[in-house]
């Protein structure tokens, strides 16, 4: 009797393993679209705790992502469960998403560096111009003072 219960438990455990492949949904999101969707979801999730232009935090951007791709959360859940049941395929989709996010990050870092250098150059030019103007004003004041001293000397000599 004991052996029969062990065999029954073993069969239940073997039949309930993680190799279950779900049925392909009728409205399955294509692989490339799923990769783009996961990218946008990663960005939306990471942006949740960053202040937006209105200084607001803790905003859920997921509805915006769903609207962008014209899907709803149930369609995403069905497609996600299906792809998760095919782990090799899901891993490829996730790797593509991460690679594209890293590529975007590199592009934006390069752009930020260029913009910062342009901004720094323009600020340096403005500072140099301001220094020249200030020095010209100082020279003008010195000229005025010198002219005044010269006039005083002329008046005192006479």
mmCIF file with all atom_site columns, C-alpha atoms in Angstrom, residues 1 7 30-31 51 57-58 61 78 84 89 95:
data_model
loop_
_atom_site.group_PDB
_atom_site.id
_atom_site.type_symbol
_atom_site.label_atom_id
_atom_site.label_alt_id
_atom_site.label_comp_id
_atom_site.label_asym_id
_atom_site.label_entity_id
_atom_site.label_seq_id
_atom_site.pdbx_PDB_ins_code
_atom_site.Cartn_x
_atom_site.Cartn_y
_atom_site.Cartn_z
_atom_site.occupancy
_atom_site.B_iso_or_equiv
_atom_site.pdbx_formal_charge
_atom_site.auth_seq_id
_atom_site.auth_comp_id
_atom_site.auth_asym_id
_atom_site.auth_atom_id
_atom_site.pdbx_PDB_model_num
ATOM 1  C CA . UNK A 1 1  ? 0.000  0.000  0.000   1.00 0.00 ? 1  UNK A CA 1
ATOM 2  C CA . UNK A 1 7  ? 4.065  5.704  -7.089  1.00 0.00 ? 7  UNK A CA 1
ATOM 3  C CA . UNK A 1 30 ? 3.800  38.061 -32.990 1.00 0.00 ? 30 UNK A CA 1
ATOM 4  C CA . UNK A 1 31 ? 7.356  37.505 -31.725 1.00 0.00 ? 31 UNK A CA 1
ATOM 5  C CA . UNK A 1 51 ? 9.555  62.497 -11.850 1.00 0.00 ? 51 UNK A CA 1
ATOM 6  C CA . UNK A 1 57 ? 6.025  60.186 -9.433  1.00 0.00 ? 57 UNK A CA 1
ATOM 7  C CA . UNK A 1 58 ? 4.547  56.693 -9.098  1.00 0.00 ? 58 UNK A CA 1
ATOM 8  C CA . UNK A 1 61 ? 2.501  53.932 -17.661 1.00 0.00 ? 61 UNK A CA 1
ATOM 9  C CA . UNK A 1 78 ? -2.376 35.023 -22.919 1.00 0.00 ? 78 UNK A CA 1
ATOM 10 C CA . UNK A 1 84 ? 6.695  31.416 -21.324 1.00 0.00 ? 84 UNK A CA 1
ATOM 11 C CA . UNK A 1 89 ? 11.561 31.115 -27.721 1.00 0.00 ? 89 UNK A CA 1
ATOM 12 C CA . UNK A 1 95 ? 17.368 38.774 -25.253 1.00 0.00 ? 95 UNK A CA 1
#
